[in-house]
mmCIF file with all atom_site columns, C-alpha atoms in Angstrom:
data_model
loop_
_atom_site.group_PDB
_atom_site.id
_atom_site.type_symbol
_atom_site.label_atom_id
_atom_site.label_alt_id
_atom_site.label_comp_id
_atom_site.label_asym_id
_atom_site.label_entity_id
_atom_site.label_seq_id
_atom_site.pdbx_PDB_ins_code
_atom_site.Cartn_x
_atom_site.Cartn_y
_atom_site.Cartn_z
_atom_site.occupancy
_atom_site.B_iso_or_equiv
_atom_site.pdbx_formal_charge
_atom_site.auth_seq_id
_atom_site.auth_comp_id
_atom_site.auth_asym_id
_atom_site.auth_atom_id
_atom_site.pdbx_PDB_model_num
ATOM 1   C CA . UNK Z 1 1   ? -8.434  -7.014  -12.641 1.00 96.00 ? 1190 UNK Z CA 1
ATOM 2   C CA . UNK Z 1 2   ? -8.370  -4.069  -10.255 1.00 98.00 ? 1191 UNK Z CA 1
ATOM 3   C CA . UNK Z 1 3   ? -11.146 -3.347  -7.783  1.00 98.00 ? 1192 UNK Z CA 1
ATOM 4   C CA . UNK Z 1 4   ? -11.214 0.119   -6.241  1.00 98.00 ? 1193 UNK Z CA 1
ATOM 5   C CA . UNK Z 1 5   ? -13.055 -0.108  -2.935  1.00 96.00 ? 1194 UNK Z CA 1
ATOM 6   C CA . UNK Z 1 6   ? -12.513 -3.736  -1.917  1.00 94.00 ? 1195 UNK Z CA 1
ATOM 7   C CA . UNK Z 1 7   ? -12.802 -3.320  1.819   1.00 92.00 ? 1196 UNK Z CA 1
ATOM 8   C CA . UNK Z 1 8   ? -16.581 -2.898  1.735   1.00 89.00 ? 1197 UNK Z CA 1
ATOM 9   C CA . UNK Z 1 9   ? -19.064 -5.738  1.369   1.00 90.00 ? 1198 UNK Z CA 1
ATOM 10  C CA . UNK Z 1 10  ? -19.585 -5.353  -2.391  1.00 91.00 ? 1199 UNK Z CA 1
ATOM 11  C CA . UNK Z 1 11  ? -15.849 -5.026  -2.967  1.00 93.00 ? 1200 UNK Z CA 1
ATOM 12  C CA . UNK Z 1 12  ? -15.176 -8.218  -1.009  1.00 93.00 ? 1201 UNK Z CA 1
ATOM 13  C CA . UNK Z 1 13  ? -17.788 -10.044 -3.057  1.00 93.00 ? 1202 UNK Z CA 1
ATOM 14  C CA . UNK Z 1 14  ? -16.322 -8.605  -6.273  1.00 94.00 ? 1203 UNK Z CA 1
ATOM 15  C CA . UNK Z 1 15  ? -12.920 -10.114 -5.419  1.00 95.00 ? 1204 UNK Z CA 1
ATOM 16  C CA . UNK Z 1 16  ? -14.432 -13.552 -4.886  1.00 94.00 ? 1205 UNK Z CA 1
ATOM 17  C CA . UNK Z 1 17  ? -16.768 -13.469 -7.881  1.00 92.00 ? 1206 UNK Z CA 1
ATOM 18  C CA . UNK Z 1 18  ? -13.924 -12.286 -10.114 1.00 93.00 ? 1207 UNK Z CA 1
ATOM 19  C CA . UNK Z 1 19  ? -11.864 -15.299 -9.088  1.00 92.00 ? 1208 UNK Z CA 1
ATOM 20  C CA . UNK Z 1 20  ? -14.821 -17.670 -9.507  1.00 89.00 ? 1209 UNK Z CA 1
ATOM 21  C CA . UNK Z 1 21  ? -15.342 -16.300 -13.029 1.00 87.00 ? 1210 UNK Z CA 1
ATOM 22  C CA . UNK Z 1 22  ? -11.718 -16.969 -13.932 1.00 90.00 ? 1211 UNK Z CA 1
ATOM 23  C CA . UNK Z 1 23  ? -9.798  -13.751 -13.283 1.00 94.00 ? 1212 UNK Z CA 1
ATOM 24  C CA . UNK Z 1 24  ? -6.131  -14.712 -13.181 1.00 94.00 ? 1213 UNK Z CA 1
ATOM 25  C CA . UNK Z 1 25  ? -5.020  -11.787 -10.996 1.00 96.00 ? 1214 UNK Z CA 1
ATOM 26  C CA . UNK Z 1 26  ? -7.186  -9.622  -8.757  1.00 97.00 ? 1215 UNK Z CA 1
ATOM 27  C CA . UNK Z 1 27  ? -5.807  -6.526  -7.053  1.00 98.00 ? 1216 UNK Z CA 1
ATOM 28  C CA . UNK Z 1 28  ? -7.870  -4.902  -4.318  1.00 97.00 ? 1217 UNK Z CA 1
ATOM 29  C CA . UNK Z 1 29  ? -7.524  -1.256  -3.333  1.00 98.00 ? 1218 UNK Z CA 1
ATOM 30  C CA . UNK Z 1 30  ? -9.013  0.291   -0.217  1.00 96.00 ? 1219 UNK Z CA 1
ATOM 31  C CA . UNK Z 1 31  ? -8.432  2.304   2.927   1.00 92.00 ? 1220 UNK Z CA 1
ATOM 32  C CA . UNK Z 1 32  ? -9.197  -0.136  5.725   1.00 90.00 ? 1221 UNK Z CA 1
ATOM 33  C CA . UNK Z 1 33  ? -5.738  -1.518  6.453   1.00 89.00 ? 1222 UNK Z CA 1
ATOM 34  C CA . UNK Z 1 34  ? -7.036  -4.375  8.596   1.00 87.00 ? 1223 UNK Z CA 1
ATOM 35  C CA . UNK Z 1 35  ? -9.470  -5.509  5.905   1.00 89.00 ? 1224 UNK Z CA 1
ATOM 36  C CA . UNK Z 1 36  ? -6.840  -5.144  3.160   1.00 93.00 ? 1225 UNK Z CA 1
ATOM 37  C CA . UNK Z 1 37  ? -4.657  -7.506  5.164   1.00 90.00 ? 1226 UNK Z CA 1
ATOM 38  C CA . UNK Z 1 38  ? -7.413  -10.121 5.101   1.00 88.00 ? 1227 UNK Z CA 1
ATOM 39  C CA . UNK Z 1 39  ? -8.369  -9.832  1.409   1.00 93.00 ? 1228 UNK Z CA 1
ATOM 40  C CA . UNK Z 1 40  ? -5.965  -12.604 0.422   1.00 92.00 ? 1229 UNK Z CA 1
ATOM 41  C CA . UNK Z 1 41  ? -8.266  -14.963 2.347   1.00 91.00 ? 1230 UNK Z CA 1
ATOM 42  C CA . UNK Z 1 42  ? -10.929 -14.056 -0.234  1.00 93.00 ? 1231 UNK Z CA 1
ATOM 43  C CA . UNK Z 1 43  ? -8.671  -14.507 -3.249  1.00 94.00 ? 1232 UNK Z CA 1
ATOM 44  C CA . UNK Z 1 44  ? -6.988  -11.125 -3.780  1.00 96.00 ? 1233 UNK Z CA 1
ATOM 45  C CA . UNK Z 1 45  ? -3.506  -11.542 -5.218  1.00 97.00 ? 1234 UNK Z CA 1
ATOM 46  C CA . UNK Z 1 46  ? -2.321  -8.108  -4.102  1.00 97.00 ? 1235 UNK Z CA 1
ATOM 47  C CA . UNK Z 1 47  ? -3.660  -5.040  -2.332  1.00 97.00 ? 1236 UNK Z CA 1
ATOM 48  C CA . UNK Z 1 48  ? -3.103  -1.312  -2.555  1.00 98.00 ? 1237 UNK Z CA 1
ATOM 49  C CA . UNK Z 1 49  ? -3.491  0.997   0.441   1.00 97.00 ? 1238 UNK Z CA 1
ATOM 50  C CA . UNK Z 1 50  ? -5.296  4.146   -0.738  1.00 96.00 ? 1239 UNK Z CA 1
ATOM 51  C CA . UNK Z 1 51  ? -4.342  6.284   2.291   1.00 93.00 ? 1240 UNK Z CA 1
ATOM 52  C CA . UNK Z 1 52  ? -1.038  7.505   0.862   1.00 95.00 ? 1241 UNK Z CA 1
ATOM 53  C CA . UNK Z 1 53  ? 0.174   10.573  -1.013  1.00 96.00 ? 1242 UNK Z CA 1
ATOM 54  C CA . UNK Z 1 54  ? -1.108  10.876  -4.586  1.00 95.00 ? 1243 UNK Z CA 1
ATOM 55  C CA . UNK Z 1 55  ? 2.317   10.347  -6.206  1.00 96.00 ? 1244 UNK Z CA 1
ATOM 56  C CA . UNK Z 1 56  ? 2.993   7.217   -4.131  1.00 97.00 ? 1245 UNK Z CA 1
ATOM 57  C CA . UNK Z 1 57  ? -0.475  5.911   -4.947  1.00 97.00 ? 1246 UNK Z CA 1
ATOM 58  C CA . UNK Z 1 58  ? 0.101   6.527   -8.654  1.00 97.00 ? 1247 UNK Z CA 1
ATOM 59  C CA . UNK Z 1 59  ? 3.400   4.622   -8.475  1.00 97.00 ? 1248 UNK Z CA 1
ATOM 60  C CA . UNK Z 1 60  ? 1.753   1.690   -6.726  1.00 97.00 ? 1249 UNK Z CA 1
ATOM 61  C CA . UNK Z 1 61  ? -1.021  1.516   -9.341  1.00 98.00 ? 1250 UNK Z CA 1
ATOM 62  C CA . UNK Z 1 62  ? 1.627   1.620   -12.092 1.00 96.00 ? 1251 UNK Z CA 1
ATOM 63  C CA . UNK Z 1 63  ? 3.637   -1.144  -10.410 1.00 97.00 ? 1252 UNK Z CA 1
ATOM 64  C CA . UNK Z 1 64  ? 0.579   -3.401  -10.106 1.00 97.00 ? 1253 UNK Z CA 1
ATOM 65  C CA . UNK Z 1 65  ? -0.497  -2.657  -13.684 1.00 94.00 ? 1254 UNK Z CA 1
ATOM 66  C CA . UNK Z 1 66  ? 2.971   -3.628  -14.936 1.00 92.00 ? 1255 UNK Z CA 1
ATOM 67  C CA . UNK Z 1 67  ? 3.428   -4.026  -18.669 1.00 85.00 ? 1256 UNK Z CA 1
ATOM 68  C CA . UNK Z 1 68  ? 0.141   -5.911  -19.065 1.00 87.00 ? 1257 UNK Z CA 1
ATOM 69  C CA . UNK Z 1 69  ? -2.130  -3.280  -17.513 1.00 90.00 ? 1258 UNK Z CA 1
ATOM 70  C CA . UNK Z 1 70  ? -5.612  -4.101  -16.276 1.00 95.00 ? 1259 UNK Z CA 1
ATOM 71  C CA . UNK Z 1 71  ? -8.290  -5.766  -18.387 1.00 94.00 ? 1260 UNK Z CA 1
ATOM 72  C CA . UNK Z 1 72  ? -11.120 -4.676  -16.097 1.00 96.00 ? 1261 UNK Z CA 1
ATOM 73  C CA . UNK Z 1 73  ? -11.339 -2.073  -13.345 1.00 97.00 ? 1262 UNK Z CA 1
ATOM 74  C CA . UNK Z 1 74  ? -14.344 -2.082  -11.019 1.00 96.00 ? 1263 UNK Z CA 1
ATOM 75  C CA . UNK Z 1 75  ? -14.608 1.350   -9.392  1.00 97.00 ? 1264 UNK Z CA 1
ATOM 76  C CA . UNK Z 1 76  ? -16.777 1.835   -6.313  1.00 96.00 ? 1265 UNK Z CA 1
ATOM 77  C CA . UNK Z 1 77  ? -14.901 5.029   -5.362  1.00 96.00 ? 1266 UNK Z CA 1
ATOM 78  C CA . UNK Z 1 78  ? -14.299 7.539   -8.202  1.00 97.00 ? 1267 UNK Z CA 1
ATOM 79  C CA . UNK Z 1 79  ? -12.663 10.793  -7.017  1.00 97.00 ? 1268 UNK Z CA 1
ATOM 80  C CA . UNK Z 1 80  ? -8.980  10.969  -6.028  1.00 96.00 ? 1269 UNK Z CA 1
ATOM 81  C CA . UNK Z 1 81  ? -8.195  7.219   -6.251  1.00 97.00 ? 1270 UNK Z CA 1
ATOM 82  C CA . UNK Z 1 82  ? -9.506  7.045   -9.821  1.00 97.00 ? 1271 UNK Z CA 1
ATOM 83  C CA . UNK Z 1 83  ? -7.496  10.122  -10.814 1.00 97.00 ? 1272 UNK Z CA 1
ATOM 84  C CA . UNK Z 1 84  ? -4.322  8.493   -9.451  1.00 97.00 ? 1273 UNK Z CA 1
ATOM 85  C CA . UNK Z 1 85  ? -5.140  5.277   -11.302 1.00 97.00 ? 1274 UNK Z CA 1
ATOM 86  C CA . UNK Z 1 86  ? -5.751  7.060   -14.613 1.00 97.00 ? 1275 UNK Z CA 1
ATOM 87  C CA . UNK Z 1 87  ? -2.506  8.999   -14.212 1.00 95.00 ? 1276 UNK Z CA 1
ATOM 88  C CA . UNK Z 1 88  ? -0.716  5.692   -13.584 1.00 96.00 ? 1277 UNK Z CA 1
ATOM 89  C CA . UNK Z 1 89  ? -1.999  4.021   -16.743 1.00 93.00 ? 1278 UNK Z CA 1
ATOM 90  C CA . UNK Z 1 90  ? -1.425  7.062   -18.982 1.00 90.00 ? 1279 UNK Z CA 1
ATOM 91  C CA . UNK Z 1 91  ? 1.505   6.475   -21.307 1.00 82.00 ? 1280 UNK Z CA 1
ATOM 92  C CA . UNK Z 1 92  ? 3.750   9.270   -22.561 1.00 77.00 ? 1281 UNK Z CA 1
ATOM 93  C CA . UNK Z 1 93  ? 3.030   10.123  -26.170 1.00 67.00 ? 1282 UNK Z CA 1
ATOM 94  C CA . UNK Z 1 94  ? 1.326   7.941   -28.735 1.00 65.00 ? 1283 UNK Z CA 1
ATOM 95  C CA . UNK Z 1 95  ? 1.569   4.240   -27.928 1.00 64.00 ? 1284 UNK Z CA 1
ATOM 96  C CA . UNK Z 1 96  ? 0.480   1.165   -29.840 1.00 67.00 ? 1285 UNK Z CA 1
ATOM 97  C CA . UNK Z 1 97  ? -2.018  -0.411  -27.462 1.00 65.00 ? 1286 UNK Z CA 1
ATOM 98  C CA . UNK Z 1 98  ? -2.479  -4.149  -27.685 1.00 72.00 ? 1287 UNK Z CA 1
ATOM 99  C CA . UNK Z 1 99  ? -5.483  -4.582  -25.417 1.00 81.00 ? 1288 UNK Z CA 1
ATOM 100 C CA . UNK Z 1 100 ? -8.532  -2.803  -24.098 1.00 90.00 ? 1289 UNK Z CA 1
ATOM 101 C CA . UNK Z 1 101 ? -9.139  -1.709  -20.497 1.00 93.00 ? 1290 UNK Z CA 1
ATOM 102 C CA . UNK Z 1 102 ? -12.730 -1.470  -19.283 1.00 94.00 ? 1291 UNK Z CA 1
ATOM 103 C CA . UNK Z 1 103 ? -13.406 0.759   -16.287 1.00 95.00 ? 1292 UNK Z CA 1
ATOM 104 C CA . UNK Z 1 104 ? -16.825 0.057   -14.793 1.00 94.00 ? 1293 UNK Z CA 1
ATOM 105 C CA . UNK Z 1 105 ? -17.874 3.027   -12.662 1.00 95.00 ? 1294 UNK Z CA 1
ATOM 106 C CA . UNK Z 1 106 ? -20.252 1.954   -9.882  1.00 93.00 ? 1295 UNK Z CA 1
ATOM 107 C CA . UNK Z 1 107 ? -19.946 4.357   -6.953  1.00 92.00 ? 1296 UNK Z CA 1
ATOM 108 C CA . UNK Z 1 108 ? -18.565 7.682   -5.840  1.00 93.00 ? 1297 UNK Z CA 1
ATOM 109 C CA . UNK Z 1 109 ? -17.710 7.294   -2.178  1.00 92.00 ? 1298 UNK Z CA 1
ATOM 110 C CA . UNK Z 1 110 ? -14.380 9.095   -2.719  1.00 94.00 ? 1299 UNK Z CA 1
ATOM 111 C CA . UNK Z 1 111 ? -15.923 11.923  -4.750  1.00 95.00 ? 1300 UNK Z CA 1
ATOM 112 C CA . UNK Z 1 112 ? -18.540 12.662  -7.411  1.00 96.00 ? 1301 UNK Z CA 1
ATOM 113 C CA . UNK Z 1 113 ? -16.154 14.064  -10.036 1.00 96.00 ? 1302 UNK Z CA 1
ATOM 114 C CA . UNK Z 1 114 ? -12.690 13.521  -11.493 1.00 97.00 ? 1303 UNK Z CA 1
ATOM 115 C CA . UNK Z 1 115 ? -10.345 15.489  -13.705 1.00 95.00 ? 1304 UNK Z CA 1
ATOM 116 C CA . UNK Z 1 116 ? -9.874  13.476  -16.904 1.00 94.00 ? 1305 UNK Z CA 1
ATOM 117 C CA . UNK Z 1 117 ? -6.838  14.619  -18.906 1.00 92.00 ? 1306 UNK Z CA 1
ATOM 118 C CA . UNK Z 1 118 ? -7.185  14.015  -22.646 1.00 91.00 ? 1307 UNK Z CA 1
ATOM 119 C CA . UNK Z 1 119 ? -3.835  12.183  -22.625 1.00 89.00 ? 1308 UNK Z CA 1
ATOM 120 C CA . UNK Z 1 120 ? -5.495  9.317   -20.761 1.00 90.00 ? 1309 UNK Z CA 1
ATOM 121 C CA . UNK Z 1 121 ? -7.810  8.679   -23.693 1.00 88.00 ? 1310 UNK Z CA 1
ATOM 122 C CA . UNK Z 1 122 ? -5.105  9.184   -26.318 1.00 85.00 ? 1311 UNK Z CA 1
ATOM 123 C CA . UNK Z 1 123 ? -2.608  6.797   -24.761 1.00 84.00 ? 1312 UNK Z CA 1
ATOM 124 C CA . UNK Z 1 124 ? -4.809  4.053   -23.347 1.00 86.00 ? 1313 UNK Z CA 1
ATOM 125 C CA . UNK Z 1 125 ? -7.468  1.928   -24.999 1.00 88.00 ? 1314 UNK Z CA 1
ATOM 126 C CA . UNK Z 1 126 ? -9.866  2.782   -22.197 1.00 92.00 ? 1315 UNK Z CA 1
ATOM 127 C CA . UNK Z 1 127 ? -13.611 2.332   -22.152 1.00 92.00 ? 1316 UNK Z CA 1
ATOM 128 C CA . UNK Z 1 128 ? -15.378 3.972   -19.228 1.00 94.00 ? 1317 UNK Z CA 1
ATOM 129 C CA . UNK Z 1 129 ? -18.841 2.643   -18.620 1.00 91.00 ? 1318 UNK Z CA 1
ATOM 130 C CA . UNK Z 1 130 ? -21.408 2.899   -15.899 1.00 90.00 ? 1319 UNK Z CA 1
ATOM 131 C CA . UNK Z 1 131 ? -23.997 0.492   -14.648 1.00 79.00 ? 1320 UNK Z CA 1
ATOM 132 C CA . UNK Z 1 132 ? -26.832 2.068   -16.676 1.00 75.00 ? 1321 UNK Z CA 1
ATOM 133 C CA . UNK Z 1 133 ? -26.680 -0.595  -19.365 1.00 68.00 ? 1322 UNK Z CA 1
ATOM 134 C CA . UNK Z 1 134 ? -27.692 -3.415  -17.042 1.00 72.00 ? 1323 UNK Z CA 1
ATOM 135 C CA . UNK Z 1 135 ? -28.538 -6.769  -18.588 1.00 78.00 ? 1324 UNK Z CA 1
ATOM 136 C CA . UNK Z 1 136 ? -32.064 -8.052  -19.112 1.00 83.00 ? 1325 UNK Z CA 1
ATOM 137 C CA . UNK Z 1 137 ? -34.133 -9.354  -16.207 1.00 87.00 ? 1326 UNK Z CA 1
ATOM 138 C CA . UNK Z 1 138 ? -33.517 -13.054 -17.101 1.00 90.00 ? 1327 UNK Z CA 1
ATOM 139 C CA . UNK Z 1 139 ? -29.731 -12.487 -17.217 1.00 86.00 ? 1328 UNK Z CA 1
ATOM 140 C CA . UNK Z 1 140 ? -29.821 -10.661 -13.874 1.00 85.00 ? 1329 UNK Z CA 1
ATOM 141 C CA . UNK Z 1 141 ? -31.989 -13.370 -12.307 1.00 90.00 ? 1330 UNK Z CA 1
ATOM 142 C CA . UNK Z 1 142 ? -29.595 -16.063 -13.509 1.00 90.00 ? 1331 UNK Z CA 1
ATOM 143 C CA . UNK Z 1 143 ? -26.574 -14.157 -12.157 1.00 85.00 ? 1332 UNK Z CA 1
ATOM 144 C CA . UNK Z 1 144 ? -28.313 -13.608 -8.815  1.00 87.00 ? 1333 UNK Z CA 1
ATOM 145 C CA . UNK Z 1 145 ? -29.235 -17.290 -8.599  1.00 92.00 ? 1334 UNK Z CA 1
ATOM 146 C CA . UNK Z 1 146 ? -25.599 -18.246 -9.225  1.00 89.00 ? 1335 UNK Z CA 1
ATOM 147 C CA . UNK Z 1 147 ? -24.328 -15.830 -6.572  1.00 88.00 ? 1336 UNK Z CA 1
ATOM 148 C CA . UNK Z 1 148 ? -26.892 -17.027 -4.010  1.00 90.00 ? 1337 UNK Z CA 1
ATOM 149 C CA . UNK Z 1 149 ? -26.124 -20.687 -4.767  1.00 92.00 ? 1338 UNK Z CA 1
ATOM 150 C CA . UNK Z 1 150 ? -22.400 -20.103 -4.319  1.00 89.00 ? 1339 UNK Z CA 1
ATOM 151 C CA . UNK Z 1 151 ? -23.075 -18.230 -1.095  1.00 88.00 ? 1340 UNK Z CA 1
ATOM 152 C CA . UNK Z 1 152 ? -25.264 -21.076 0.173   1.00 91.00 ? 1341 UNK Z CA 1
ATOM 153 C CA . UNK Z 1 153 ? -22.432 -23.535 -0.583  1.00 92.00 ? 1342 UNK Z CA 1
ATOM 154 C CA . UNK Z 1 154 ? -20.034 -21.360 1.410   1.00 89.00 ? 1343 UNK Z CA 1
ATOM 155 C CA . UNK Z 1 155 ? -18.035 -20.281 -1.637  1.00 88.00 ? 1344 UNK Z CA 1
ATOM 156 C CA . UNK Z 1 156 ? -18.594 -16.571 -0.896  1.00 89.00 ? 1345 UNK Z CA 1
ATOM 157 C CA . UNK Z 1 157 ? -17.728 -14.924 2.400   1.00 85.00 ? 1346 UNK Z CA 1
ATOM 158 C CA . UNK Z 1 158 ? -17.880 -11.442 3.847   1.00 83.00 ? 1347 UNK Z CA 1
ATOM 159 C CA . UNK Z 1 159 ? -15.172 -10.548 6.342   1.00 75.00 ? 1348 UNK Z CA 1
ATOM 160 C CA . UNK Z 1 160 ? -16.590 -8.804  9.372   1.00 75.00 ? 1349 UNK Z CA 1
ATOM 161 C CA . UNK Z 1 161 ? -15.432 -7.532  12.728  1.00 73.00 ? 1350 UNK Z CA 1
ATOM 162 C CA . UNK Z 1 162 ? -17.229 -8.475  15.939  1.00 81.00 ? 1351 UNK Z CA 1
ATOM 163 C CA . UNK Z 1 163 ? -17.973 -5.601  18.287  1.00 85.00 ? 1352 UNK Z CA 1
ATOM 164 C CA . UNK Z 1 164 ? -19.468 -5.959  21.767  1.00 89.00 ? 1353 UNK Z CA 1
ATOM 165 C CA . UNK Z 1 165 ? -22.932 -4.416  21.893  1.00 91.00 ? 1354 UNK Z CA 1
ATOM 166 C CA . UNK Z 1 166 ? -21.925 -1.613  24.317  1.00 91.00 ? 1355 UNK Z CA 1
ATOM 167 C CA . UNK Z 1 167 ? -19.181 -0.549  21.820  1.00 88.00 ? 1356 UNK Z CA 1
ATOM 168 C CA . UNK Z 1 168 ? -21.366 -0.472  18.683  1.00 87.00 ? 1357 UNK Z CA 1
ATOM 169 C CA . UNK Z 1 169 ? -21.935 3.294   18.755  1.00 88.00 ? 1358 UNK Z CA 1
ATOM 170 C CA . UNK Z 1 170 ? -18.216 4.002   19.056  1.00 86.00 ? 1359 UNK Z CA 1
ATOM 171 C CA . UNK Z 1 171 ? -17.383 1.523   16.254  1.00 81.00 ? 1360 UNK Z CA 1
ATOM 172 C CA . UNK Z 1 172 ? -20.061 3.091   14.045  1.00 79.00 ? 1361 UNK Z CA 1
ATOM 173 C CA . UNK Z 1 173 ? -18.607 6.571   14.656  1.00 79.00 ? 1362 UNK Z CA 1
ATOM 174 C CA . UNK Z 1 174 ? -15.116 5.329   13.743  1.00 75.00 ? 1363 UNK Z CA 1
ATOM 175 C CA . UNK Z 1 175 ? -16.524 3.899   10.517  1.00 68.00 ? 1364 UNK Z CA 1
ATOM 176 C CA . UNK Z 1 176 ? -18.327 7.176   9.701   1.00 62.00 ? 1365 UNK Z CA 1
ATOM 177 C CA . UNK Z 1 177 ? -15.174 9.224   10.334  1.00 63.00 ? 1366 UNK Z CA 1
ATOM 178 C CA . UNK Z 1 178 ? -13.224 6.935   7.996   1.00 57.00 ? 1367 UNK Z CA 1
ATOM 179 C CA . UNK Z 1 179 ? -15.940 7.221   5.348   1.00 53.00 ? 1368 UNK Z CA 1
ATOM 180 C CA . UNK Z 1 180 ? -15.847 11.015  5.592   1.00 51.00 ? 1369 UNK Z CA 1
ATOM 181 C CA . UNK Z 1 181 ? -12.111 10.934  4.895   1.00 48.00 ? 1370 UNK Z CA 1
ATOM 182 C CA . UNK Z 1 182 ? -10.242 9.619   1.922   1.00 39.00 ? 1371 UNK Z CA 1
ATOM 183 C CA . UNK Z 1 183 ? -11.637 6.437   0.359   1.00 39.00 ? 1372 UNK Z CA 1
#
């Protein structure tokens, strides 16, 4: 499993929930280098730094995908990181694909649009889906109850940074400038 945008709160939770649900390998990708360094505490098996040239990013995605690829990709980012990922999983020519990859598109903090070359869809058994087909209310309520129960038992954590109150404005501005850049 690959999670694009793991350094935010929902990405951190996605890493932990993925592991709790039985994901064998979880790779987190994000920009915040400090937070990426701490994701192993939450269960990430590997991390990918998104603040690198597109070709290097593509190579790193390809290396982490290996021969097995990704079963599921959770994408909070879209934009440039998703384009690099899709380029990395695109195979040359027609390939016999043995398994499906599901890309669940959730957010667009890195950009609202991507270029999607047709070769991606011809060479990869890729299903791109959004969050519009959400489950029924009872299923959602059950999932929420499970998440809250695990959180109450201390099985879910959110990594945070403490900032002295006089420095909050400066820390907030740093965060906003990072968010305005490359996700």
